[in-house]
Coordinates of N, CA and C in Angstrom, one line a residue:
Chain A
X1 N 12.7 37.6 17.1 CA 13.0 37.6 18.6 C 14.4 38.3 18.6
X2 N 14.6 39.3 19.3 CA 15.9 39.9 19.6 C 17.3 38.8 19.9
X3 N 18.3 38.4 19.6 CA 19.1 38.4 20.4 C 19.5 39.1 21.6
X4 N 20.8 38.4 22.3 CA 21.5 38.9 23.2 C 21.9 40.3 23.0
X5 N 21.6 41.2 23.5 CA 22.7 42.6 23.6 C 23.6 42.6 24.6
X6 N 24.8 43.1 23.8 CA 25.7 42.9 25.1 C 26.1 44.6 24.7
X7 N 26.5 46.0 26.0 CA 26.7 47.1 26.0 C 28.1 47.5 26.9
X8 N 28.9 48.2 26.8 CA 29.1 48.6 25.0 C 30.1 47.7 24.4
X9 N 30.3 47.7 23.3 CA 31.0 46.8 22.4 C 32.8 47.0 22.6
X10 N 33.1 48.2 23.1 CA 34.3 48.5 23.4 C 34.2 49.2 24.5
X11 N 35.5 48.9 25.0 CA 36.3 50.0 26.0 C 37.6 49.7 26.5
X12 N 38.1 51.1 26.7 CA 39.3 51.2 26.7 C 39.3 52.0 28.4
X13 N 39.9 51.1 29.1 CA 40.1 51.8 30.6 C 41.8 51.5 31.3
X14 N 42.0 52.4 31.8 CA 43.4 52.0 32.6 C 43.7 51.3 33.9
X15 N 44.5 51.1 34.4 CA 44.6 50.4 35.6 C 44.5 51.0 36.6
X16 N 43.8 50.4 37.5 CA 43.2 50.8 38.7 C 41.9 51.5 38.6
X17 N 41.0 51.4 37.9 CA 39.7 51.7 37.3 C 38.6 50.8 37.5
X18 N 37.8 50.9 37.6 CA 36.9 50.0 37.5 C 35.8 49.8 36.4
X19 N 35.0 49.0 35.9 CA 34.3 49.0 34.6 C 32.7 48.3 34.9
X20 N 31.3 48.4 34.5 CA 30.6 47.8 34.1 C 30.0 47.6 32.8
X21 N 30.0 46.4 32.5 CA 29.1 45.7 31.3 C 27.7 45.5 31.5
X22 N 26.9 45.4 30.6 CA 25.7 45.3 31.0 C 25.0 44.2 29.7
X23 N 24.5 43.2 29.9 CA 23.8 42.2 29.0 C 22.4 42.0 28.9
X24 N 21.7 41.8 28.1 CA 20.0 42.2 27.8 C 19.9 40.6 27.0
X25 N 18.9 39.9 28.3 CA 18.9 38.2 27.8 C 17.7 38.8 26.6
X26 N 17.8 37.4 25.9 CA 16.9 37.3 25.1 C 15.3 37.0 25.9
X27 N 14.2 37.6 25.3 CA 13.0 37.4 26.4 C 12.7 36.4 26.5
X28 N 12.4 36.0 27.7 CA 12.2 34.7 28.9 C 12.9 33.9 29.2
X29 N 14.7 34.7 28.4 CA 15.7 33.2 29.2 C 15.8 34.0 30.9
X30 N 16.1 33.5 31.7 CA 16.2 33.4 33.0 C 17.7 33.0 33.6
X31 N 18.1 32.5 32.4 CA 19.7 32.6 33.0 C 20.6 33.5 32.4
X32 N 21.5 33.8 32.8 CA 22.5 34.7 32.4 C 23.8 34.2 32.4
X33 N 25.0 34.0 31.8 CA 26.3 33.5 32.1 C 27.1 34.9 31.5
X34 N 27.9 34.4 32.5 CA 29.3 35.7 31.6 C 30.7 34.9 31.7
X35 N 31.3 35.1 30.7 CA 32.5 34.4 30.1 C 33.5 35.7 29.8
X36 N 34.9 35.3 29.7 CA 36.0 35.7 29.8 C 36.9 35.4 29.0
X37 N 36.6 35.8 27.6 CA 37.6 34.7 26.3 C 38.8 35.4 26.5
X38 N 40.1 35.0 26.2 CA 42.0 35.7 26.1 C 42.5 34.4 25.4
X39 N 42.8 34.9 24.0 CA 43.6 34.0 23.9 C 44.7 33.0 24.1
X40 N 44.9 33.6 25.5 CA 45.9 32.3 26.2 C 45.3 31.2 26.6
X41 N 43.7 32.0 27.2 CA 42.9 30.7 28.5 C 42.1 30.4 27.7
X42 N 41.5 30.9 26.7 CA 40.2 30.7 26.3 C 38.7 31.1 26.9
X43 N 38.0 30.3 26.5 CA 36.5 30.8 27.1 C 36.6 29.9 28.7
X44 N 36.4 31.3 29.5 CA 36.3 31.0 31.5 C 34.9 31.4 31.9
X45 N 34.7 30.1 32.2 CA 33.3 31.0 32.6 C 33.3 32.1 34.3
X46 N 32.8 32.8 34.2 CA 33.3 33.9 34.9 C 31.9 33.0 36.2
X47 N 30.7 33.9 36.1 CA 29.3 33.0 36.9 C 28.1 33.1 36.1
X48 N 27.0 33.4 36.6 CA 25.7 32.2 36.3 C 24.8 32.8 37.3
X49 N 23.6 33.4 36.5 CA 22.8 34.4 37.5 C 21.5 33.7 37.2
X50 N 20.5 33.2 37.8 CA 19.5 32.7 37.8 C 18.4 33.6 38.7
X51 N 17.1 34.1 38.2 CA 16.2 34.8 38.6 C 16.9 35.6 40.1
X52 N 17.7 36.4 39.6 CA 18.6 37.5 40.4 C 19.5 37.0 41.4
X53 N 19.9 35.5 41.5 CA 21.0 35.1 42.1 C 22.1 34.3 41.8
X54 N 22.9 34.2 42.4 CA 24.0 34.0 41.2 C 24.3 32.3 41.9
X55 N 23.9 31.6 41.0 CA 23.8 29.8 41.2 C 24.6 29.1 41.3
X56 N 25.7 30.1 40.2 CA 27.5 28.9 39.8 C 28.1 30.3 39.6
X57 N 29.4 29.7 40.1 CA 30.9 31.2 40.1 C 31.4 30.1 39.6
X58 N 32.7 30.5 38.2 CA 34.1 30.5 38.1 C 35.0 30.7 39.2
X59 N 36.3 30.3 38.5 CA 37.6 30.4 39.3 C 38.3 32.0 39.3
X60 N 37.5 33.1 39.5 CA 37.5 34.4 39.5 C 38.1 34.7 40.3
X61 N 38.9 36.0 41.0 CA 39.2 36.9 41.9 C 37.7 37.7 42.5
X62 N 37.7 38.4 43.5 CA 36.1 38.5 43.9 C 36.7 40.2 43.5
X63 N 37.5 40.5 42.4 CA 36.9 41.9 41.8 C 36.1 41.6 40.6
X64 N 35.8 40.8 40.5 CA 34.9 40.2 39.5 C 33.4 39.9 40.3
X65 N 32.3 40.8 39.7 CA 31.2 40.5 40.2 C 29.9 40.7 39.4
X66 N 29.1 40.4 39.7 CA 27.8 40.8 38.7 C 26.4 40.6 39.5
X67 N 25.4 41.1 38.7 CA 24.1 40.8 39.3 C 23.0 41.2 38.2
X68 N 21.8 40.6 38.6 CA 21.1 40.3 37.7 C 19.1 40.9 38.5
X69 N 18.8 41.3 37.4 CA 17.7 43.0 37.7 C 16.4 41.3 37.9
X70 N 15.3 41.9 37.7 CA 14.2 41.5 37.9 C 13.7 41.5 36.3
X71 N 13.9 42.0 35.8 CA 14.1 42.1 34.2 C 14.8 40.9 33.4
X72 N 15.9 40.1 34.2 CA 16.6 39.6 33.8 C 17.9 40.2 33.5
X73 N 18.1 41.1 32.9 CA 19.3 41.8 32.7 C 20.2 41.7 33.6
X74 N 21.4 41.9 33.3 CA 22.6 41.6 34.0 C 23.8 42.3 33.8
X75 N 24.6 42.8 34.7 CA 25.9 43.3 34.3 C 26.6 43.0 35.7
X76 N 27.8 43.1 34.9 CA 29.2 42.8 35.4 C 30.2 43.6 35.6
X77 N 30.8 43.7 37.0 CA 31.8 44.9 37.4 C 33.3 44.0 37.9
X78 N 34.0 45.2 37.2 CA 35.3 44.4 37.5 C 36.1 45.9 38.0
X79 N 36.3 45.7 39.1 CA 37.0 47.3 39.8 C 38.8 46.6 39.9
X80 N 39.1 47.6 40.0 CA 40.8 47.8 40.6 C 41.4 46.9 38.9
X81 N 41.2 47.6 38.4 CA 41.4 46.4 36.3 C 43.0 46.3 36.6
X82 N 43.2 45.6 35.9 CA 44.9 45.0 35.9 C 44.5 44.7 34.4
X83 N 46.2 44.9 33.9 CA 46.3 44.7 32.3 C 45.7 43.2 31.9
X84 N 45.8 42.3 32.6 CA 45.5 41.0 32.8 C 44.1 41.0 32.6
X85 N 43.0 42.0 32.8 CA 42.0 41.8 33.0 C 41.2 42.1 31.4
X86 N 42.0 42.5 30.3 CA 42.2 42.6 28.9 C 41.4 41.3 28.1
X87 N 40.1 41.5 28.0 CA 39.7 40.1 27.1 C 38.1 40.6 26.2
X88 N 37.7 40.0 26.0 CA 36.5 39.9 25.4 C 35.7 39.0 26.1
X89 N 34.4 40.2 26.8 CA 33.7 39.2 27.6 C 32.5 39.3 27.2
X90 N 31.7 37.9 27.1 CA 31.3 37.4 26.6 C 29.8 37.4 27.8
X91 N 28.4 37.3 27.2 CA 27.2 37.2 27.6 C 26.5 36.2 26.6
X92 N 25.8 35.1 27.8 CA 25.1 34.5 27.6 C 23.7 34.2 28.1
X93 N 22.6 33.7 27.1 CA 21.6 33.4 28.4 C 20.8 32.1 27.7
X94 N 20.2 31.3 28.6 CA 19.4 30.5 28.4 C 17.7 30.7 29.0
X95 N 16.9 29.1 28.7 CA 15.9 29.8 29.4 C 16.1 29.2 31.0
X96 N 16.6 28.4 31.4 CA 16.9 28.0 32.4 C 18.2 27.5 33.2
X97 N 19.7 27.0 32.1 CA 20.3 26.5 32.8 C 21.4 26.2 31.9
X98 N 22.4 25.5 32.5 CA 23.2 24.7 32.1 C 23.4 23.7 31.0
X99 N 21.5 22.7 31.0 CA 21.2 21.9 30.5 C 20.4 22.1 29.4
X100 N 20.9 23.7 28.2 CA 20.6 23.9 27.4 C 21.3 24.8 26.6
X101 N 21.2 25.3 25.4 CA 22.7 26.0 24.1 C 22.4 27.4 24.9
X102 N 23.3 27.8 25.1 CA 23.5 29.2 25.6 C 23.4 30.3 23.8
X103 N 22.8 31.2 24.2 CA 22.7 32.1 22.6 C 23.5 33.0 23.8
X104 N 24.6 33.1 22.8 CA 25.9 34.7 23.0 C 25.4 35.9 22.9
X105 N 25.9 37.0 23.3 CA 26.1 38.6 22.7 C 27.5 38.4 21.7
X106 N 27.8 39.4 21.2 CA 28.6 39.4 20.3 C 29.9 39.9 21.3
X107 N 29.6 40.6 22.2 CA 30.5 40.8 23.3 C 31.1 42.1 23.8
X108 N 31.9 42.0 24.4 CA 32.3 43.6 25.3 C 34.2 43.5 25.0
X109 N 34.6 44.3 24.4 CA 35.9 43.9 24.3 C 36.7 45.0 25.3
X110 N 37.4 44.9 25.9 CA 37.6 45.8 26.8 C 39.2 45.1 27.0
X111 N 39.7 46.7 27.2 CA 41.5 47.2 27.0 C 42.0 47.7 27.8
X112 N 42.8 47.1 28.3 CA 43.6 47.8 29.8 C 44.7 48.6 29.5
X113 N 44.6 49.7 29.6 CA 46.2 50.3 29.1 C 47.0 50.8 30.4
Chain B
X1 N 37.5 15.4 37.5 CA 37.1 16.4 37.4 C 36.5 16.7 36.1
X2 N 35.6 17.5 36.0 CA 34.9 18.3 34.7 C 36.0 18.8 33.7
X3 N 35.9 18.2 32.1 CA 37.1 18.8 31.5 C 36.7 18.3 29.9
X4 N 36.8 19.2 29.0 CA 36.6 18.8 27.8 C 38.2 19.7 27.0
X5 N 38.3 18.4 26.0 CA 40.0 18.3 25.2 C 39.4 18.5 24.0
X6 N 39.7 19.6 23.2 CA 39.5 19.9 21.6 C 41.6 19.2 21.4
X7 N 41.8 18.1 20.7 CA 43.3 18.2 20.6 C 43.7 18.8 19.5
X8 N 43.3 19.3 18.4 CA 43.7 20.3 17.4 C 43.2 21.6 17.3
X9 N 44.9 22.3 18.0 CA 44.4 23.6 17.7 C 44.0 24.0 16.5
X10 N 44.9 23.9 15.8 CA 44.4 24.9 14.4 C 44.5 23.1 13.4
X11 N 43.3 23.3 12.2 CA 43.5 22.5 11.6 C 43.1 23.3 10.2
X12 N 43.5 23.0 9.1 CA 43.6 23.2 7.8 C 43.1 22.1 6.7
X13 N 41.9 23.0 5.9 CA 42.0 21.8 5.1 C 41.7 22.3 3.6
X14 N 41.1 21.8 2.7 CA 40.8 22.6 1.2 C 39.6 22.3 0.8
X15 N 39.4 23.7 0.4 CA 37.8 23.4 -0.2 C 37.2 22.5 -0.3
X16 N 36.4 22.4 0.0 CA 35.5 20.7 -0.9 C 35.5 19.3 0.1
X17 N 36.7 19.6 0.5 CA 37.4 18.3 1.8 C 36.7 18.0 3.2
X18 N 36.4 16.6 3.3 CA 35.6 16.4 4.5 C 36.6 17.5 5.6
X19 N 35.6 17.2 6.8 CA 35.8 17.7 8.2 C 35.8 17.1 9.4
X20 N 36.6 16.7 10.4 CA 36.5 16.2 11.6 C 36.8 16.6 12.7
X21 N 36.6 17.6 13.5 CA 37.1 17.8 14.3 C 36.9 17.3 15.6
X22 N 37.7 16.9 16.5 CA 37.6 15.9 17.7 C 37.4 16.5 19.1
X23 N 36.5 16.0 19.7 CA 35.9 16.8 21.1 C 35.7 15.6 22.4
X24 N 37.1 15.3 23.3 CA 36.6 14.6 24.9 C 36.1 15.4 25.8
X25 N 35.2 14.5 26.5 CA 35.2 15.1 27.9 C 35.5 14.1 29.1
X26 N 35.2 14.7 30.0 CA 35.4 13.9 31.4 C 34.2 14.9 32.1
X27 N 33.3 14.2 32.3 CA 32.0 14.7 33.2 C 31.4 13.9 34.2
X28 N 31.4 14.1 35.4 CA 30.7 13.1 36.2 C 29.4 13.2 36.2
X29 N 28.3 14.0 35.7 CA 26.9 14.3 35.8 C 26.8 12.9 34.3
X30 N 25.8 13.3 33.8 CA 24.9 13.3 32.7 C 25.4 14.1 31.3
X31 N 26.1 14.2 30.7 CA 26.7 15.2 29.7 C 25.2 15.9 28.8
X32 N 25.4 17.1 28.7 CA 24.9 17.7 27.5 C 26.1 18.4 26.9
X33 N 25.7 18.0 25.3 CA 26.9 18.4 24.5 C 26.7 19.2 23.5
X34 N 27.6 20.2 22.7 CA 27.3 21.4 22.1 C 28.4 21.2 21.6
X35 N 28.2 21.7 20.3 CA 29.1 22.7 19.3 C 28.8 24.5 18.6
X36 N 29.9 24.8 19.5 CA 29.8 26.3 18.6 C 30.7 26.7 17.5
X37 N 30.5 27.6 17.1 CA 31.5 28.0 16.1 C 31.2 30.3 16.1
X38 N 32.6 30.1 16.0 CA 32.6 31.9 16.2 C 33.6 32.3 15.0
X39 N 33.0 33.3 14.5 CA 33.5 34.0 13.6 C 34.7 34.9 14.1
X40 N 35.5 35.7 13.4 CA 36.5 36.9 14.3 C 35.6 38.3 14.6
X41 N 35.5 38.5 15.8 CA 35.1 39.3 16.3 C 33.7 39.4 16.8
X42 N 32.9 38.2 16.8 CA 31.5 37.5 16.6 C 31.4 37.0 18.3
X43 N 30.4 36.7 18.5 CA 30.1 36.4 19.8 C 29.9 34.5 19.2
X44 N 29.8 33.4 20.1 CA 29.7 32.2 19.8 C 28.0 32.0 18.9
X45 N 28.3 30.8 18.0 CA 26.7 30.5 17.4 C 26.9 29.3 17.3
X46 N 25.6 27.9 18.0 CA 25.0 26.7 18.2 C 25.4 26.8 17.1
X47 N 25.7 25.5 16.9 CA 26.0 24.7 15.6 C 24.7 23.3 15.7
X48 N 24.9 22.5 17.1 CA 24.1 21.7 17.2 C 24.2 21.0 18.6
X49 N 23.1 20.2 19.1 CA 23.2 19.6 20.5 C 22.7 18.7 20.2
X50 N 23.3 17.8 21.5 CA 22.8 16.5 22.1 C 22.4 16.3 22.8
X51 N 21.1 16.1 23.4 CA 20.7 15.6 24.8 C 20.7 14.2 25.1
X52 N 19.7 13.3 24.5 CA 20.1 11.9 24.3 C 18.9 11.6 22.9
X53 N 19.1 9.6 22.9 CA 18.7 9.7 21.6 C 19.5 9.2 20.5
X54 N 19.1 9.5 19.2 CA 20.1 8.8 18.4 C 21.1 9.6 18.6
X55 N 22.0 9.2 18.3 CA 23.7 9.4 19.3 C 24.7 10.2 17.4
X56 N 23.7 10.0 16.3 CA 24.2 11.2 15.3 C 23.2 12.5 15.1
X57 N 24.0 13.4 15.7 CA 22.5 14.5 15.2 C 23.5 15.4 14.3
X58 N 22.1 16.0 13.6 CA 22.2 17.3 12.6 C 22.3 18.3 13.0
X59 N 23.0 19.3 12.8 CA 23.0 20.9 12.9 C 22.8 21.4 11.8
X60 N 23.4 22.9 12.0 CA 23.0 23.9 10.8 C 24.0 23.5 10.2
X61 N 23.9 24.2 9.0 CA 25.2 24.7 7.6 C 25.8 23.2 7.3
X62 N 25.3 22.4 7.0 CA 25.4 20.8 6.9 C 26.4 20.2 8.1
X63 N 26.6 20.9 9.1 CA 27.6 20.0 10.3 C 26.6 19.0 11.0
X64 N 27.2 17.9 11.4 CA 26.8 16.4 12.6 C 28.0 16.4 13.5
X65 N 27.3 15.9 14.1 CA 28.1 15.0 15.3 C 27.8 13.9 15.8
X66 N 28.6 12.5 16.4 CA 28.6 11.9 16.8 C 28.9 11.8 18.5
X67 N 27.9 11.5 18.9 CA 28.3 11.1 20.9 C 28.7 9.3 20.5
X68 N 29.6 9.7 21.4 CA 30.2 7.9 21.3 C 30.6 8.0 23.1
X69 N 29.4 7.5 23.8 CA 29.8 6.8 25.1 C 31.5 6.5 25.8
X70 N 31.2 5.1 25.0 CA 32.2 4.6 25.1 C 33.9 5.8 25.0
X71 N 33.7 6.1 24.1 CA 35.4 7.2 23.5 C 34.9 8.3 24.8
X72 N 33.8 9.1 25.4 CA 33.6 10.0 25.7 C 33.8 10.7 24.8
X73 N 33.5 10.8 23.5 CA 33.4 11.7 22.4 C 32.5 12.3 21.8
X74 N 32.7 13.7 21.5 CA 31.5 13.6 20.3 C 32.5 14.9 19.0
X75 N 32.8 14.0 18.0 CA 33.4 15.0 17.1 C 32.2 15.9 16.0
X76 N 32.4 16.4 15.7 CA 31.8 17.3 14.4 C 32.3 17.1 13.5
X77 N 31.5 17.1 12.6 CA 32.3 16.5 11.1 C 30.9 17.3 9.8
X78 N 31.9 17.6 9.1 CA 30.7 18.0 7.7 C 31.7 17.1 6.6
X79 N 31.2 17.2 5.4 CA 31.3 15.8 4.5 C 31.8 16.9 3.4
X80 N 32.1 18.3 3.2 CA 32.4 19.0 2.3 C 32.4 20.7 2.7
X81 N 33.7 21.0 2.9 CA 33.7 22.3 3.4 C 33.6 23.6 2.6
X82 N 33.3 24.7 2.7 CA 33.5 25.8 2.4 C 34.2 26.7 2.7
X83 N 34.7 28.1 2.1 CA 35.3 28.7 2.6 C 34.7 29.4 3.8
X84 N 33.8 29.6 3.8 CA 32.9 30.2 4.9 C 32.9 29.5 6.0
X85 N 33.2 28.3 6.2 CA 33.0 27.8 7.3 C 34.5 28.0 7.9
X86 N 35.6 28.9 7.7 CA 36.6 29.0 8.1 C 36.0 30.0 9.3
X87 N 36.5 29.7 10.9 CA 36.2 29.9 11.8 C 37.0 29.6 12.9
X88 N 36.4 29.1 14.4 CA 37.1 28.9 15.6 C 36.0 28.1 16.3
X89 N 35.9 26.7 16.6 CA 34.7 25.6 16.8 C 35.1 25.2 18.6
X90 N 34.1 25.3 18.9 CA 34.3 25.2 20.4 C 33.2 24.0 20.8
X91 N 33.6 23.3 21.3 CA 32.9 21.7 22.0 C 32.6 22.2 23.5
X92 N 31.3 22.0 24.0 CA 31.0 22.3 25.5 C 30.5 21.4 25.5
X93 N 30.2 21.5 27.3 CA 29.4 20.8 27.9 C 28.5 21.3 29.0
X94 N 27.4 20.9 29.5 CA 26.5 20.6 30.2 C 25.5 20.1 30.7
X95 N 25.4 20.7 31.9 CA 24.2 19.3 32.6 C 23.2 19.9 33.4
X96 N 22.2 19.2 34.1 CA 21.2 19.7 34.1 C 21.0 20.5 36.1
X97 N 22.5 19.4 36.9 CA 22.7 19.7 38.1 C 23.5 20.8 38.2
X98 N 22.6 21.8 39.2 CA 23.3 23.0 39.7 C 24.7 23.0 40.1
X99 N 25.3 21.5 40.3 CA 26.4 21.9 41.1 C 27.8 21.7 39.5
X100 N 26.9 21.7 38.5 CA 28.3 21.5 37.3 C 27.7 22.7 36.5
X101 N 28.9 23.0 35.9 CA 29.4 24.3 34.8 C 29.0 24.0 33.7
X102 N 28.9 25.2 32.6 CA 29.0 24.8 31.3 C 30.9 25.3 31.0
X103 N 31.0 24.2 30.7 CA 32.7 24.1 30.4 C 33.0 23.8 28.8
X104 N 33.5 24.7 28.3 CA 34.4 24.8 27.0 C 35.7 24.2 26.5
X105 N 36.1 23.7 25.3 CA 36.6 23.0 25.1 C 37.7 24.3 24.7
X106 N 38.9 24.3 24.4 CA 40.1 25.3 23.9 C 39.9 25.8 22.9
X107 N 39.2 25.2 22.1 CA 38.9 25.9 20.5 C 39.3 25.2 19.5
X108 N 39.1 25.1 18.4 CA 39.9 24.3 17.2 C 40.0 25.4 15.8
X109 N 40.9 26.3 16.0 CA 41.0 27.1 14.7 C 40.9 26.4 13.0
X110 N 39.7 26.5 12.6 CA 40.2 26.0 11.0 C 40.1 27.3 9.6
X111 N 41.1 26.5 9.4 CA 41.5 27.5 7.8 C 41.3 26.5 6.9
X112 N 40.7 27.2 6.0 CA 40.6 26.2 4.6 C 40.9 27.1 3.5
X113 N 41.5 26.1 2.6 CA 43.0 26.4 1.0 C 41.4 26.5 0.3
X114 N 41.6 27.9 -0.5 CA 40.7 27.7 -1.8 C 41.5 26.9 -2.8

C-alpha cells in the first residue's frame, strides 16, 4: 500500500508570494491533516479535511487555507508568505479521524527568502 | 484546555541503557494516545497506540508504554537502546469528538553515547 505523498519536497519562494502543497492520502483514508513543524513551535496543527470539508482549523491566519478533491487529495495554499511562514509542512491522513494514528508524508519543506 | 507536556527536551543516554521518556496530558474528551518518533528530515512514524484496555501496550522496534489514569500519563520506555533509535519522539493525542484536535506533545530529542 502506498504511503502518504506529500509534493514537492522543497521550495524556495520569497515574500509576498504565494505557494501550493499538494498531499495524496493513503487509499481510503478520508481524512487529511496538515501540520506546520519550526523549531521554535513545533508540530501546529494547521486543519482537518474530511470528505472535502474542512471539520477542525488551527490557530492559523486565514492566508492559510486548503481543500480537499473527491479523490481525497488535498492541498494547501499559503499566499502573501512572510519569512515566518518558513517550516516544514507536514501531511497526514487517517481513515476517519482524530481517533486514530495519523500516517505522515515525509513533507514539504519550504523557504522564505 | 487540551494540552500535552513532553518535559525533556533533549535527553541522552548510552547504548544498551534503558529508556523513559515522559508524556502528560490534559484532555477533556476520552484521550487517544500515540507515540511517534521522526527521524532528521523524515516525516513522523507510529511507534504505538492506546485506545483502551490493558493500560501497557507494545509497539514496534521493542518500545511500550504505559497509560496511567491517575498521573494522566503515558511514557514510553524500551528496556535497551540502540544507536538507531536516536531520533525526535512526539506524544499525541486524540479523540473520537469532532470538536477536539489531534494535539502534539514538544518533542523529546534523544541522543545516545556509543
Amino acid at each position: 500500500k502506498a504511503g502518504v505523498t506529500q509534493t514537492p519536497r522543497y521550495l524556495i519562494k520569497t515574500r509576498g508570494q504565494q505557494v501550493t502543497l499538494s498531499c495524496s492520502p493513503i487509499s481510503g483514508h478520508r481524512s487529511v491533516s496538515w501540520y506546520q513543524q519550526t523549531p521554535g513551535q513545533g508540530l501546529q496543527f494547521l486543519f482537518e479535511y474530511f470528505s472535502e470539508t474542512q471539520r477542525n482549523k488551527g490557530n492559523f491566519p486565514g492566508r492559510f487555507s486548503g481543500r480537499q478533491f473527491s479523490n481525497s487529495r488535498s492541498e494547501m495554499n499559503v499566499s502573501t508568505l512572510e519569512l515566518g511562514d518558513s517550516a516544514l509542512y507536514l501531511c497526514a491522513s487517517s481513515l476517519t479521524g482524530f481517533n486514530q494514528p495519523q500516517h505522515f508524508g515525509d513533507g514539504t519543506r519550504l523557504s522564505i527568502l | 484546555a487540551q494540552s500535552v507536556t513532553q518535559p525533556d527536551i533533549h535527553i541522552t543516554v548510552s547504548e544498551g541503557a534503558s529508556l523513559e521518556l515522559r508524556c502528560n496530558y490534559s484532555y477533556g474528551a476520552t484521550p487517544y494516545l500515540f507515540w511517534y518518533v521522526q527521524s532528521p528530515g523524515q516525516g513522523l512514524q507510529l511507534l504505538l497506540k492506546y485506545f483502551s484496555g490493558d493500560t501497557l501496550v507494545q509497539g514496534i522496534k521493542g518500545f511500550e508504554a504505559e497509560f496511567k489514569r491517575s498521573q494522566s500519563s503515558f511514557n514510553l520506555r524500551k528496556p535497551s537502546v540502540h544507536w538507531s533509535d536516536a531520533a525526535e519522539y512526539f506524544c499525541a493525542v486524540g479523540a473520537a469528538s469532532g470538536t477536539y484536535k489531534y494535539i502534539f506533545g514538544t518533542g523529546t530529542r534523544l541522543k545516545v553515547l556509543a
